[in-house]
C-alpha atoms as an extended CHARMM CRD file, in Angstrom:
* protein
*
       104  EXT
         1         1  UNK       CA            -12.5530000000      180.0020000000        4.0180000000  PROA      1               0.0000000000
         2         2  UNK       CA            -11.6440000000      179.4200000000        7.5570000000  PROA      2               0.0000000000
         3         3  UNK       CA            -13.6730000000      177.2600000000        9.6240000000  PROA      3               0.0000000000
         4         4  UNK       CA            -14.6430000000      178.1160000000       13.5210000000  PROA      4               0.0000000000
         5         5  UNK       CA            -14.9820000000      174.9040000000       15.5620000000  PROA      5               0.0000000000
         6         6  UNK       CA            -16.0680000000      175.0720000000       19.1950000000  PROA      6               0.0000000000
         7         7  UNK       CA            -14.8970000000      172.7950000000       21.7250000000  PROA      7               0.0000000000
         8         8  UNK       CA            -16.4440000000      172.1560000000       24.9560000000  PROA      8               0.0000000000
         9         9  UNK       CA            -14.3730000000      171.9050000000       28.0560000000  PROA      9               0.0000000000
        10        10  UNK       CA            -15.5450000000      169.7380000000       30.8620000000  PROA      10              0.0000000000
        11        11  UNK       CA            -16.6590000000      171.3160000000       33.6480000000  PROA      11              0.0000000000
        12        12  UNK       CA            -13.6240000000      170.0180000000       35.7500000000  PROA      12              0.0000000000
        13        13  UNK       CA            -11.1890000000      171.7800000000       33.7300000000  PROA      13              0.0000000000
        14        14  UNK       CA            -13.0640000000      175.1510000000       34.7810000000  PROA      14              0.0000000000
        15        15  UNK       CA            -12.9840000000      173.5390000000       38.3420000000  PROA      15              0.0000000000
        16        16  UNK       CA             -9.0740000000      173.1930000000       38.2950000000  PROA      16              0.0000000000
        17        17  UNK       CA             -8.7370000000      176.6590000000       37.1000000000  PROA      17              0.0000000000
        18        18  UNK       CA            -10.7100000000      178.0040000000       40.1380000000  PROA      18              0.0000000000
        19        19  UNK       CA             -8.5780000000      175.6770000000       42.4100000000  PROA      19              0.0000000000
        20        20  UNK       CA             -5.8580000000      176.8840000000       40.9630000000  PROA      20              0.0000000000
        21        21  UNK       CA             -6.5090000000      180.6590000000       41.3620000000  PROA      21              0.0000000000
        22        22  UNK       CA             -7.9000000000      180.1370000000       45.1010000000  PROA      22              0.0000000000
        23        23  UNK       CA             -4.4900000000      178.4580000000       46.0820000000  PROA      23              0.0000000000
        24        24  UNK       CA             -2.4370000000      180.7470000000       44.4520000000  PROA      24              0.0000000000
        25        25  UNK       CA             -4.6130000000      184.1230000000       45.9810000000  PROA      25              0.0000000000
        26        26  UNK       CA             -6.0100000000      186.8710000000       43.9740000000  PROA      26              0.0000000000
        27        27  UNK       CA             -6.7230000000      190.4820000000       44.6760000000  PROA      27              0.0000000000
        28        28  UNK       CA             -6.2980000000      192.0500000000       48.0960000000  PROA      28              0.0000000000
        29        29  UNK       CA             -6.7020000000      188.6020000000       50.3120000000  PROA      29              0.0000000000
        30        30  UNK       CA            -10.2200000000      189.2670000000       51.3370000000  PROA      30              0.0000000000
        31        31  UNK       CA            -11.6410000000      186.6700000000       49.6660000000  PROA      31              0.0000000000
        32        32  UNK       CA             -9.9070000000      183.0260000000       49.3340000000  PROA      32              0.0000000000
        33        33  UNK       CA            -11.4170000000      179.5540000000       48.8850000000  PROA      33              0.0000000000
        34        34  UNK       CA            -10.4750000000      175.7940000000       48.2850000000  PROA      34              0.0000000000
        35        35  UNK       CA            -11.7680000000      172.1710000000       48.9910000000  PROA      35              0.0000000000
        36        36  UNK       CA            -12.8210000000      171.3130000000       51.9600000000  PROA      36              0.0000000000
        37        37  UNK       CA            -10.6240000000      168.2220000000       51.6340000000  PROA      37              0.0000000000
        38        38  UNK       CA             -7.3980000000      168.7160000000       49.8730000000  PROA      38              0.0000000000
        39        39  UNK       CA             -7.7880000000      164.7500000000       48.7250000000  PROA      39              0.0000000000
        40        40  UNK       CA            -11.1620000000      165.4980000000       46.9420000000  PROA      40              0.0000000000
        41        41  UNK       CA            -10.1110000000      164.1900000000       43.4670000000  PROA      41              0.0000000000
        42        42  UNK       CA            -14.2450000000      164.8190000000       42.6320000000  PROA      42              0.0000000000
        43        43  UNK       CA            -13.8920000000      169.0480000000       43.3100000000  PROA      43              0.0000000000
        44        44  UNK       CA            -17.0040000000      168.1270000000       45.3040000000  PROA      44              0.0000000000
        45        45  UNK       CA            -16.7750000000      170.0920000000       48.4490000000  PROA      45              0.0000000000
        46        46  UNK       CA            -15.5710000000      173.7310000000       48.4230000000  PROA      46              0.0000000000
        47        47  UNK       CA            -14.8740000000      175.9710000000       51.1940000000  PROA      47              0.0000000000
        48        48  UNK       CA            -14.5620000000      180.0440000000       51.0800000000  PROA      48              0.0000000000
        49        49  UNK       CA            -13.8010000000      182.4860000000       53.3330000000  PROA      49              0.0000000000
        50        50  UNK       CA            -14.4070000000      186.3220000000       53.2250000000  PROA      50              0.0000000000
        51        51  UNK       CA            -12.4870000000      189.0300000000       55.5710000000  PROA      51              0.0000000000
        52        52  UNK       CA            -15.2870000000      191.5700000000       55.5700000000  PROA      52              0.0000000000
        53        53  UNK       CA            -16.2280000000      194.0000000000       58.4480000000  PROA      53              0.0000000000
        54        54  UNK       CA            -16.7500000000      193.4750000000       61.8930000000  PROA      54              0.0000000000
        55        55  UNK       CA            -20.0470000000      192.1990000000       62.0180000000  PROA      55              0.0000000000
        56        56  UNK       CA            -22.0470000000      190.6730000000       59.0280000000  PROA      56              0.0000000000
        57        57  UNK       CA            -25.1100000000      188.4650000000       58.5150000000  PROA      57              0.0000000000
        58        58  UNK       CA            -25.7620000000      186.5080000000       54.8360000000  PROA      58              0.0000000000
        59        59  UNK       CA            -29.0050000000      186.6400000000       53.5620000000  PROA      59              0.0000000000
        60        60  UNK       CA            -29.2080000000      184.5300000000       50.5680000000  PROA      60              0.0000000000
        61        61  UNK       CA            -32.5870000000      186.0870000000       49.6460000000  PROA      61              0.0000000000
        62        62  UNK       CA            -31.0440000000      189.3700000000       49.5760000000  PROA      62              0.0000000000
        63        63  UNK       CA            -27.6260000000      188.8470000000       47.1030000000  PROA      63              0.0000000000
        64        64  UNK       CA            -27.9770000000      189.0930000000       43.3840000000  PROA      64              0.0000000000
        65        65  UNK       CA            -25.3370000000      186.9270000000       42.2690000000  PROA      65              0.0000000000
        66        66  UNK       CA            -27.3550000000      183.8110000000       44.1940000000  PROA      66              0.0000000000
        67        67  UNK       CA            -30.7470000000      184.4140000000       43.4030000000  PROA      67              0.0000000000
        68        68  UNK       CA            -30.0560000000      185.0740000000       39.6140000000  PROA      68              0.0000000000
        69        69  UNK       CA            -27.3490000000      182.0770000000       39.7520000000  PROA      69              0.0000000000
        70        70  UNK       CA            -25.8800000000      181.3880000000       36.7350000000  PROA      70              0.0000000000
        71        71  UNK       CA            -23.4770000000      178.8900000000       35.5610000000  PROA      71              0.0000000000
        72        72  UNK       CA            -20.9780000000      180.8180000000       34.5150000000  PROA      72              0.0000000000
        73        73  UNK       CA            -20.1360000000      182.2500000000       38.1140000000  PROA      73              0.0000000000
        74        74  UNK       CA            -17.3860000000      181.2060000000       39.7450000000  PROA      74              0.0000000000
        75        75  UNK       CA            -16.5790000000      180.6890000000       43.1010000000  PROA      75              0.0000000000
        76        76  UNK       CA            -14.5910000000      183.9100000000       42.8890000000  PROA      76              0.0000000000
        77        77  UNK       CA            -17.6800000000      185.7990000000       41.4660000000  PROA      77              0.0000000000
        78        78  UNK       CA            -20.0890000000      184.7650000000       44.0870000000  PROA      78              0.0000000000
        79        79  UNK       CA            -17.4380000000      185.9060000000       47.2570000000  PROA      79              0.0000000000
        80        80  UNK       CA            -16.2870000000      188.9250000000       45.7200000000  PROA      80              0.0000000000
        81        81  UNK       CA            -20.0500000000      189.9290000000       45.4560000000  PROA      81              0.0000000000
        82        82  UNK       CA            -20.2460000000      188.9170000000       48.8040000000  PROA      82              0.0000000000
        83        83  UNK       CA            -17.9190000000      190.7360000000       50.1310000000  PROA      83              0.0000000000
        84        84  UNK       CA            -19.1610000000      193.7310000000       48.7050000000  PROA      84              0.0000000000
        85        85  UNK       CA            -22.1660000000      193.5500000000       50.2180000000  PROA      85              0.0000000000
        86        86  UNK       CA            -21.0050000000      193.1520000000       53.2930000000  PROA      86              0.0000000000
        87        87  UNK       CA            -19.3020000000      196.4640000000       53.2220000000  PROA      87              0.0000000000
        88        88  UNK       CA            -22.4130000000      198.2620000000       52.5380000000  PROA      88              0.0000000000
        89        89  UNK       CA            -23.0490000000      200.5900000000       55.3840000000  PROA      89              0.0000000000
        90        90  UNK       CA            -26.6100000000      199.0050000000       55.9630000000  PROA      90              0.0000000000
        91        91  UNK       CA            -25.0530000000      195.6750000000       56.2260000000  PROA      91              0.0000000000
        92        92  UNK       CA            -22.2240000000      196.6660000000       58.9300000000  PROA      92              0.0000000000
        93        93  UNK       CA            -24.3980000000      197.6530000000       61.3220000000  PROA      93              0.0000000000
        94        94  UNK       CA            -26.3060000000      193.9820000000       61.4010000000  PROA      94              0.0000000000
        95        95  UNK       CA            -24.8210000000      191.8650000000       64.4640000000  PROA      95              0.0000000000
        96        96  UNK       CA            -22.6110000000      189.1710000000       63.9140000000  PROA      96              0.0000000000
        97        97  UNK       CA            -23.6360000000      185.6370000000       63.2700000000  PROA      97              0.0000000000
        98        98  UNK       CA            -22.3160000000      183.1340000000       66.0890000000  PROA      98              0.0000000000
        99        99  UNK       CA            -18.7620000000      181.7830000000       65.9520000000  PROA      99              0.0000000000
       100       100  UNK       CA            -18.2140000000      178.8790000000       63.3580000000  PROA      100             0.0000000000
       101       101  UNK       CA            -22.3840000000      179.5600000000       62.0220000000  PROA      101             0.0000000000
       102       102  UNK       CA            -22.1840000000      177.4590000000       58.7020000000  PROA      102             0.0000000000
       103       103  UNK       CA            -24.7900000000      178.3050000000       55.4010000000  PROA      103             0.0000000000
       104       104  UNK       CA            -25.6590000000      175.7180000000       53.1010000000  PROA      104             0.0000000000
């Protein structure tokens, strides 16, 4: 009889992976992230950046993926979604935030 044991992976494994696949690039380079600090040994502080349309205002209220947060998402997840939003046609015709507007 074969036996199924589970092991858990700490959470900074999954964070390395995600590192990992935000140096390296995935997709169509829309969406890319990282640590703010490349010294951050505690994955702590993460930075993203989406390339979306011209003009775009987040709404955290209004996305899905952050109101229903789970924590299985990954940073990858949460910008793609992002992203996709921000493509909508009702969401391209919002103004721009201001130059270098932060969201925490």
């Amino acid at each position: 009889m074969a036996v199924s044991t589970k092991v858990k992976v700490p959470h900074n494994f999954h964070l390395l992976e995600e590192l990992e696949e935000g140096q390296k690039g995935v997709g169509d380079g829309t969406v890319s992230w990282g640590l703010e600090d490349d010294e951050d040994m505690t994955l702590t502080r993460w930075t993203g950046m989406i390339i979306g349309p011209p003009c775009g205002i987040v709404d955290a209220r209004s996305i899905p993926v952050l109101t229903k947060w789970q924590n299985s998402y990954t940073i990858k997840v949460v910008l793609q979604e992002l992203r996709h939003l921000m493509m909508s046609k009702e969401n391209m015709k919002l103004p721009q935030p201001p130059e270098g507007q932060t969201y925490n």
